[in-house]
Coordinates of C-alpha atoms and ligand atoms in Angstrom, one line a residue:
X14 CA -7.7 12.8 17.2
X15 CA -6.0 11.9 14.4
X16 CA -7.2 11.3 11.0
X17 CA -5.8 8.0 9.0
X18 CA -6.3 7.5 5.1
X19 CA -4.5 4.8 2.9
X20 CA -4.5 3.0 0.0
X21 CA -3.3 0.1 -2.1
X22 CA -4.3 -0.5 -5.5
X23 CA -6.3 -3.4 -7.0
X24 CA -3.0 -4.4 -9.3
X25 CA -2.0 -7.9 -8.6
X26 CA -2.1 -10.3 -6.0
X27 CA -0.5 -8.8 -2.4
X28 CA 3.0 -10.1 -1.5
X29 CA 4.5 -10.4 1.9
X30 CA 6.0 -7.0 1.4
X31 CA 2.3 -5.3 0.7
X32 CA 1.9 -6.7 4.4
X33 CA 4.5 -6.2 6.6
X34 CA 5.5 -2.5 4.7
X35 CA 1.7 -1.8 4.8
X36 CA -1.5 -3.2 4.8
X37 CA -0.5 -5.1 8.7
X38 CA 0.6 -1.2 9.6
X39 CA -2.7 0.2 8.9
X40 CA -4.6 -1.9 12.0
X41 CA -3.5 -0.6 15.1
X42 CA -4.3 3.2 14.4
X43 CA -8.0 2.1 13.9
X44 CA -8.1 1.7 18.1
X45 CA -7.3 5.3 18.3
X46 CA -7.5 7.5 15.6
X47 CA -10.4 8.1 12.5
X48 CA -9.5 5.8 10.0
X49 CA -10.6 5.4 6.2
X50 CA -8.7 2.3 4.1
X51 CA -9.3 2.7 0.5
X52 CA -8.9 0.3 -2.4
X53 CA -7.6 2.7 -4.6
X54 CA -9.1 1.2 -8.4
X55 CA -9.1 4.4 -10.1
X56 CA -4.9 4.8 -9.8
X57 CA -5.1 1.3 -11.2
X58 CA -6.5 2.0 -14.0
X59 CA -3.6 4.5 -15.0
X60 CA -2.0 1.7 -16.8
X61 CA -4.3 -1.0 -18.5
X62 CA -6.5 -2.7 -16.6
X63 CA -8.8 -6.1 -17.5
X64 CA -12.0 -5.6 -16.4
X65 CA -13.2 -8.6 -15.4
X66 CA -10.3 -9.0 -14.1
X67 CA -9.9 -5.3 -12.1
X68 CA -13.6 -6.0 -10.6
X69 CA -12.3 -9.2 -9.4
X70 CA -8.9 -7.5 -8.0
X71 CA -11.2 -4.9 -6.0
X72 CA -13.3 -6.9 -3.9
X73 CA -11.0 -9.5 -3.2
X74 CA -8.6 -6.7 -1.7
X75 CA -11.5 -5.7 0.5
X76 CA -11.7 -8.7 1.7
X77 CA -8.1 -9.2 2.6
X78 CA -8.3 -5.8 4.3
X79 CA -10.9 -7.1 6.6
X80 CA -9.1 -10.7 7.0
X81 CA -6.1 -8.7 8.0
X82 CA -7.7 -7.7 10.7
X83 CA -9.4 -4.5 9.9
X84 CA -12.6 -4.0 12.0
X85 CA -15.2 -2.2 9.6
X86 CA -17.1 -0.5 13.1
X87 CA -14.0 0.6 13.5
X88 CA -12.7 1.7 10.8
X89 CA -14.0 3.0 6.7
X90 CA -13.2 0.6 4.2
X91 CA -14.4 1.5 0.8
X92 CA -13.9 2.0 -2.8
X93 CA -12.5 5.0 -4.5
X94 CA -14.6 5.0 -7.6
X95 CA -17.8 4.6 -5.5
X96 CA -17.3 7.9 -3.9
X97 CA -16.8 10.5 -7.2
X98 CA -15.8 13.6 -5.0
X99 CA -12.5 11.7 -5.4
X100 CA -12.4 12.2 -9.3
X101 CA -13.9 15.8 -8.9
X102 CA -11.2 16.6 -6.1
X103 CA -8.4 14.8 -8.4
X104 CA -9.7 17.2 -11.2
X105 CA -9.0 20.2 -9.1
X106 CA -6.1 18.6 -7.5
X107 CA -5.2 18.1 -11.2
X108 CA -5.5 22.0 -12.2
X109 CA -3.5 22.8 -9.2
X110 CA -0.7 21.1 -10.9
X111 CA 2.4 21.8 -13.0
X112 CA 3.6 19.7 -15.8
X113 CA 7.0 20.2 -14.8
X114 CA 7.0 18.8 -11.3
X115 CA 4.9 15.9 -12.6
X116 CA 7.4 14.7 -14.8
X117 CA 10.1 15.1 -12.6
X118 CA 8.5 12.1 -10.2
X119 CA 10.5 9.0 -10.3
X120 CA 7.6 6.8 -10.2
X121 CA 6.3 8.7 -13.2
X122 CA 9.6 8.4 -15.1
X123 CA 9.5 4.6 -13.9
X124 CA 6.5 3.5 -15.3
X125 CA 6.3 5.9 -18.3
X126 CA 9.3 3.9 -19.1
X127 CA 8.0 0.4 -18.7
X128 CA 4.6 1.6 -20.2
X129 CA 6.0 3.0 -23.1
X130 CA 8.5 -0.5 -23.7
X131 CA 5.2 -2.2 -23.7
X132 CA 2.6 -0.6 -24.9
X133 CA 4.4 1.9 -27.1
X134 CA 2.7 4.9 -25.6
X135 CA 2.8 6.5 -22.0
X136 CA -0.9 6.9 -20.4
X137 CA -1.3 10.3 -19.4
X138 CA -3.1 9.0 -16.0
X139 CA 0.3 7.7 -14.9
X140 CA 1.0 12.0 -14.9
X141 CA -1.8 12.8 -13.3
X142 CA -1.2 10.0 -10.5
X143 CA 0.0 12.4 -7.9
X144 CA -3.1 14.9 -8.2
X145 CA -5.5 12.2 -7.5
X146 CA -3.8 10.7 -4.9
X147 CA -3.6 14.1 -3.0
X148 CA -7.1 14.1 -3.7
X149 CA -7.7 11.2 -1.9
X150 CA -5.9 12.3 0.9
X151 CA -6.9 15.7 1.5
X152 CA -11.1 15.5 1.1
X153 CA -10.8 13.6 5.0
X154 CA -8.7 16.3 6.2
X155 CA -6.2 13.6 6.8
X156 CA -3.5 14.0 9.2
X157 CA -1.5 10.8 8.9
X158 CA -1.1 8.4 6.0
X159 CA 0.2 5.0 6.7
X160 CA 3.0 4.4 3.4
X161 CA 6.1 2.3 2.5
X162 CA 9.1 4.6 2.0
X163 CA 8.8 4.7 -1.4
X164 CA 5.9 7.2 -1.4
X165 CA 7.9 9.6 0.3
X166 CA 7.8 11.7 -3.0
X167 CA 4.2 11.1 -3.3
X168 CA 3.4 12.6 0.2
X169 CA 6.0 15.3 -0.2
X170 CA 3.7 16.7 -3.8
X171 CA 0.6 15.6 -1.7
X172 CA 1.6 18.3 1.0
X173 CA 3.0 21.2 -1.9
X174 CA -0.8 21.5 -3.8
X175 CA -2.1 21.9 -0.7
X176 CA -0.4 24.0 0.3
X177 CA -0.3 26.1 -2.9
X178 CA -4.4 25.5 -2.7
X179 CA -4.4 27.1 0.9
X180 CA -2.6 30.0 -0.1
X181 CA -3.9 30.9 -3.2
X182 CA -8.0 30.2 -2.7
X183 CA -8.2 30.2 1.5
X184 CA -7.4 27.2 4.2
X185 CA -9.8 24.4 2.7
X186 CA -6.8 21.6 3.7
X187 CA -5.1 20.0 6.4
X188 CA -1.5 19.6 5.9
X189 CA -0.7 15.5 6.2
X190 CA 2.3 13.4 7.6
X191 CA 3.2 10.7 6.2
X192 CA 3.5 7.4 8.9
X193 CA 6.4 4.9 7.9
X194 CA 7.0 1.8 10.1
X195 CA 10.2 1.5 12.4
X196 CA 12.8 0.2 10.3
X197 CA 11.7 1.2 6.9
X198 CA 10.4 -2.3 6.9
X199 CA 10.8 -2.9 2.9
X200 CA 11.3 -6.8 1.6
X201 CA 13.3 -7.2 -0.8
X202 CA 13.1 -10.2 -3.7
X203 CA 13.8 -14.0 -2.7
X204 CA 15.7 -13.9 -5.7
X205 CA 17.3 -11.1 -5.9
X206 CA 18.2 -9.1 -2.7
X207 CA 19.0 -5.9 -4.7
X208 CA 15.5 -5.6 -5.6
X209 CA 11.9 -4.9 -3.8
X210 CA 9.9 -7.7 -3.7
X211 CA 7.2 -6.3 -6.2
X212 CA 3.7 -7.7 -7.0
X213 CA 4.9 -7.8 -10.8
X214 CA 8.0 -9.8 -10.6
X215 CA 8.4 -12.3 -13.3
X216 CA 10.3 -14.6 -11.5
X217 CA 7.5 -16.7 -9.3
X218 CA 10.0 -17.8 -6.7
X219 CA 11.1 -14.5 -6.0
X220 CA 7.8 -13.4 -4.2
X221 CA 5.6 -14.7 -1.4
X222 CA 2.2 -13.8 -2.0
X223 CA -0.7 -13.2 0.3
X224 CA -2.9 -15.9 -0.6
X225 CA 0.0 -18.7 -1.3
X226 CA -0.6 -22.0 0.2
X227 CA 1.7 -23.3 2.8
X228 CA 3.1 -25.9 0.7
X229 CA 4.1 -22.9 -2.0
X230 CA 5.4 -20.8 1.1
X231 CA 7.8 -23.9 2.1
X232 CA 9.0 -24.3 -1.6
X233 CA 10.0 -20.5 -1.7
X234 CA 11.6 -19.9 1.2
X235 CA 13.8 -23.2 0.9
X236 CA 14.9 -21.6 -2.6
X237 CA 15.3 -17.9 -1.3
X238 CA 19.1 -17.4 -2.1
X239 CA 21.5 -17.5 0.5
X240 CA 25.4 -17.1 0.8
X241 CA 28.2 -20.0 1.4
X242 CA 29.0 -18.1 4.5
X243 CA 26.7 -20.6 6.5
X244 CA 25.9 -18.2 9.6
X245 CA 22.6 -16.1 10.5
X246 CA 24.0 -13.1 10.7
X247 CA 23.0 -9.7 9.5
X248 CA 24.9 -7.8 7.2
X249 CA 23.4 -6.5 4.2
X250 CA 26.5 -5.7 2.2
X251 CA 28.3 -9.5 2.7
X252 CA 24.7 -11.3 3.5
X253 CA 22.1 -9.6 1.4
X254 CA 19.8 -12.6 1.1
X255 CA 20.3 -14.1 4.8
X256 CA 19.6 -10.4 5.8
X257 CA 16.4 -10.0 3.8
X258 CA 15.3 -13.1 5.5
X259 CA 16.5 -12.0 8.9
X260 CA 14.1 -8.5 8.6
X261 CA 11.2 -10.7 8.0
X262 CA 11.5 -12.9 11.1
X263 CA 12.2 -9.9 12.7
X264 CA 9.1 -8.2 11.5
X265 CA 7.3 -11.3 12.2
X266 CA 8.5 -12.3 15.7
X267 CA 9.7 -9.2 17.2
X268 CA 12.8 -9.9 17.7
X269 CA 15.5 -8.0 16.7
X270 CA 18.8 -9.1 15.0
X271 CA 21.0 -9.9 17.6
X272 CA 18.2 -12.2 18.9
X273 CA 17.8 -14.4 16.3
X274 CA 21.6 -14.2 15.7
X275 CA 21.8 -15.7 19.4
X276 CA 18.9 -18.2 18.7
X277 CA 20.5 -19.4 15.5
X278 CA 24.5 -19.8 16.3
X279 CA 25.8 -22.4 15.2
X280 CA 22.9 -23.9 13.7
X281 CA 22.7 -23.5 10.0
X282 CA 20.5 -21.8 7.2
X283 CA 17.9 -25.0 6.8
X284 CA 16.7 -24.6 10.6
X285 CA 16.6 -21.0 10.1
X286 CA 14.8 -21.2 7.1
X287 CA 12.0 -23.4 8.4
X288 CA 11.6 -21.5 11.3
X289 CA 11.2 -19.0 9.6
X290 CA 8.2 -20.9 7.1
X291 CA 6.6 -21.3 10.6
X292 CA 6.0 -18.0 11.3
X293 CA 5.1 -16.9 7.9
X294 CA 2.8 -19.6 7.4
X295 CA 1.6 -18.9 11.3
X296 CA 0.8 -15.6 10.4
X297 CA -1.0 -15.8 7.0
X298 CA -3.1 -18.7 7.7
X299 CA -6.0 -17.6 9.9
X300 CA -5.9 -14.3 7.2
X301 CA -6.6 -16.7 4.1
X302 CA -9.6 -18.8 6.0
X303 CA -10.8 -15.4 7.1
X304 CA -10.5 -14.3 3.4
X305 CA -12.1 -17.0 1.8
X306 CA -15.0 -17.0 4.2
X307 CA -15.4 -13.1 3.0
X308 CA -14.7 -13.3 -0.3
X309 CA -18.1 -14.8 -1.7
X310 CA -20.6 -13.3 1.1
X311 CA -23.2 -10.9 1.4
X312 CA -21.2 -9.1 4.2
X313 CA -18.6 -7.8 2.0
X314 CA -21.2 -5.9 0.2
X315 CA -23.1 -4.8 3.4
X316 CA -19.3 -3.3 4.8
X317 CA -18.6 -1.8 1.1
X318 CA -21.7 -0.4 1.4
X319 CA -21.6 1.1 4.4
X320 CA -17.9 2.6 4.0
X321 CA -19.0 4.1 1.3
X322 CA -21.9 5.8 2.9
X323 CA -19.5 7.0 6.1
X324 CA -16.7 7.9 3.2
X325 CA -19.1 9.8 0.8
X326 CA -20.3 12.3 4.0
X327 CA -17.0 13.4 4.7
X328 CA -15.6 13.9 1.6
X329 CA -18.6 16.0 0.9
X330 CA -17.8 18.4 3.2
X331 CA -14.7 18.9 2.3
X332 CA -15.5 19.2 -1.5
X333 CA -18.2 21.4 -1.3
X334 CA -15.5 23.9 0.6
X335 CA -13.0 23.5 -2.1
X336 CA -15.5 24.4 -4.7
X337 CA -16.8 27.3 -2.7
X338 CA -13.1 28.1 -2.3
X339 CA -12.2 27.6 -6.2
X340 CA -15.5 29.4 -7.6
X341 CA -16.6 26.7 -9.2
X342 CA -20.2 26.9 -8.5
X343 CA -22.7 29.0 -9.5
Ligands
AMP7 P1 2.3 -1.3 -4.4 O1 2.5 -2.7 -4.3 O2 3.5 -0.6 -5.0 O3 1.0 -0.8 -4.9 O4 2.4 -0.7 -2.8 C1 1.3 -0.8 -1.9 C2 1.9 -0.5 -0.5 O5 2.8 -1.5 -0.1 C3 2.7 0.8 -0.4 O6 2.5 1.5 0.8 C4 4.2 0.3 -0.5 O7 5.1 1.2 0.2 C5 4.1 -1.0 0.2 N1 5.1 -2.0 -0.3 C6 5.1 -2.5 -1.6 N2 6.1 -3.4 -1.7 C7 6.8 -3.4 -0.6 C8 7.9 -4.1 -0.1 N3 8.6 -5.0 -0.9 N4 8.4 -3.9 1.2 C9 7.7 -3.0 1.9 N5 6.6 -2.3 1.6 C10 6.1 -2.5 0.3
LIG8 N1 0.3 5.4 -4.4 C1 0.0 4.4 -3.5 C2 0.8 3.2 -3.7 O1 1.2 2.9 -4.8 C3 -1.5 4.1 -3.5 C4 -2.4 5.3 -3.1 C5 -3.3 6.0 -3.8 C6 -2.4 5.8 -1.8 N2 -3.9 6.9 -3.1 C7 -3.4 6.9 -1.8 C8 -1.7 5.6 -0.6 C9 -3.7 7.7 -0.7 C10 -2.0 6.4 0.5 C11 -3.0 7.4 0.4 O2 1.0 2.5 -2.8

C-alpha cells in the first residue's frame, strides 16, 4: 500500500489554485493508500511570520482540509511543529546537506530575492527549506507526495539526501515519487495570464480565494481579462486569459476543451463567464459552511489531537532508526 504525505503552509489565505493544483488532489488517495496531510507552520516561519496571526493561519487550514473533504478516520491530519521529530529529522536532513546545491534552488534564489528587497536580509531558514521538507517526507517512509509542478525541484533534492543518507549510514529511507495531477493543473492570475495565481498577489482581482463569498467570486470572474477575439476557444499563446478560464471549468466540470468549445459556440464570453461563476461557486460553497461550522469547535482540536498522536508513532520509528543509523545516541 502506498504511503501519502503533503503539505501546505499556513501563509495566506488558499486561492483557487491551492485547490484544484492541490489540496482537492490529496482526497481520493485517502480511500486507498496511508495518508498523512500536514499543515506545514514550521516552513512558514522561514520568512516572518505574525504570531497571532500564524496561530490563526494554522487551524483555520486544518479546518479547510477537513471541509475539503478530508476524512480524519481516514486519513492523519496534523501539525508539523506538534510532532518535533520533524525538526530533529530536518536537523539531520540539514547536515546531510551542501551549501552549494541549496543555493542553486530557484525557490531559494526567488525568495532570498524578495526577502532581501524587503527586509534587507535573507533568512537562513529559506536555505535550509529543502532539508526540512525532506524531513517531513521521509520519517513516514513515504512513497508518494501529492505536489503542484513547481516542487518538482523540491522532490528531486528530497529523493538525493536520501539517497546520499542510505548510502552513506545504511537503508533508513524510502525513496519517494512525486504525484502531479493530469494536466499540470496550474491557475494562472485573473489578471495577468503570464503569471500563477499566488496567495501573495497584490492585485485583489487577480486571485479567487478559498473562503471568498459568492458575491466577490461573481465580481472577479466578470473582471478576469479576456481578448477582443470573442470565441471560447483554447489557445494559450492568442487566448491566454480565455484559456486560463477554460482549464478551470475544465478542472471543475470534467470536461475537456473541445467540450466546452462545443457547448459555448457562438455564444459569447458573459455566458461563459457565468457559467463558469456557477461552478466555482457550486463547488466552494458547501466547503465554506463546512469550514465555518469547524473552525470554532471542539472537534478540530479532538482531530488535531488525534493526528498528531497517529503522526508522532510513526515518525518515531523512523527517527529512532536514523539516529541509530547516524550514531547519534549514546
Ligand atoms: P503555495 O501556495 O506555494 O504554498 O503552494 C501550496 C500547494 O499548492 C503546492 O502544492 C503548489 O504546487 C500548489 N499551487 C499553488 N499555487 C498554484 C496554482 N496557481 N495552480 C496550481 N497549483 C498551485
Ligand atoms: N514546499 C511545499 C509548498 O510550498 C510545502 C511542503 C512542506 C510540503 N513540506 C512538504 C509539500 C512535504 C509536500 C510534502 O507547497
Amino acid at each position: 500500500m502506498d504511503v501519502i504525505f503533503s503539505g501546505i503552509q499556513p501563509s495566506g489565505s488558499l486561492t483557487l489554485g491551492n485547490y484544484l493544483g492541490a489540496l482537492r488532489n490529496f482526497i481520493p488517495f485517502q480511500e486507498k493508500a496511508e495518508c498523512y496531510y500536514c499543515i506545514v507552520n514550521q516552513h512558514a516561519i522561514t520568512v516572518p511570520q505574525e504570531a497571532a496571526l500564524l496561530h490563526e493561519r494554522t487551524r483555520n487550514l486544518a479546518a479547510l482540509y477537513i471541509a475539503c473533504g478530508m476524512d480524519p478516520k481516514k486519513a492523519t491530519i496534523f501539525v508539523q511543529s506538534e510532532v518535533p521529530e520533524h525538526a530533529l529529522l530536518g536537523w539531520m536532513m540539514i547536515c546531510t546537506s551542501y551549501v552549494g546545491e541549496m543555493e542553486r534552488m530557484t525557490q531559494y534564489k526567488s525568495k532570498a530575492r524578495k526577502e532581501e528587497a524587503k527586509e534587507g536580509f535573507i533568512p537562513l531558514g529559506l536555505m535550509t527549506y529543502p532539508p526540512l521538507m525532506a524531513a517531513d517526507i521521509l520519517l513516514y517512509q513515504t512513497t508518494l507526495v501529492p505536489v503542484g509542478e513547481d516542487q518538482t525541484q523540491h522532490m528531486e533534492i528530497t529523493r538525493d539526501l536520501a539517497e546520499r543518507f542510505n548510502r552513506k549510514y545504511g537503508e533508513v529511507f524510502t525513496l519517494p515519487k512525486m504525484w502531479a495531477p493530469q494536466g499540470g493543473a496550474r491557475v494562472m492570475s485573473l489578471q495577468d495570464p503570464s503569471s500563477k495565481m499566488s496567495k501573495s498577489d497584490d492585485n485583489e482581482w487577480a486571485t479567487i480565494h478559498m473562503l471568498d463569498d459568492t458575491d466577490t467570486i461573481v465580481k472577479k470572474i466578470k473582471r478576469a481579462v479576456t481578448d477582443s477575439l470573442g470565441h471560447v476557444h483554447y489557445d494559450k499563446e492568442t487566448q491566454p486569459g480565455v484559456s486560463n478560464l477554460m482549464s478551470i471549468y475544465a478542472a471543475l466540470s470534467g470536461k475537456s476543451y473541445e467540450d466546452i468549445e462545443r457547448d459555448y459556440e457562438g455564444k459569447g464570453y458573459g455566458i461563459f463567464k457565468k457559467d463558469l461563476t456557477d461552478l466555482i461557486v457550486g463547488e466552494m460553497a458547501p466547503i465554506l459552511e463546512r469550514y465555518h461550522e469547524l473552525t470554532g469547535s471542539p472537534e478540530l482540536d479532538r482531530i488535531l489531537d488525534e493526528g498528531r498522536e497517529k503522526a508522532e508513532a510513526k515518525a518515531h520509528a523512523t527517527y529512532t532508526r536514523a539516529i541509530h543509523a547516524m550514531g547519534l545516541y549514546r
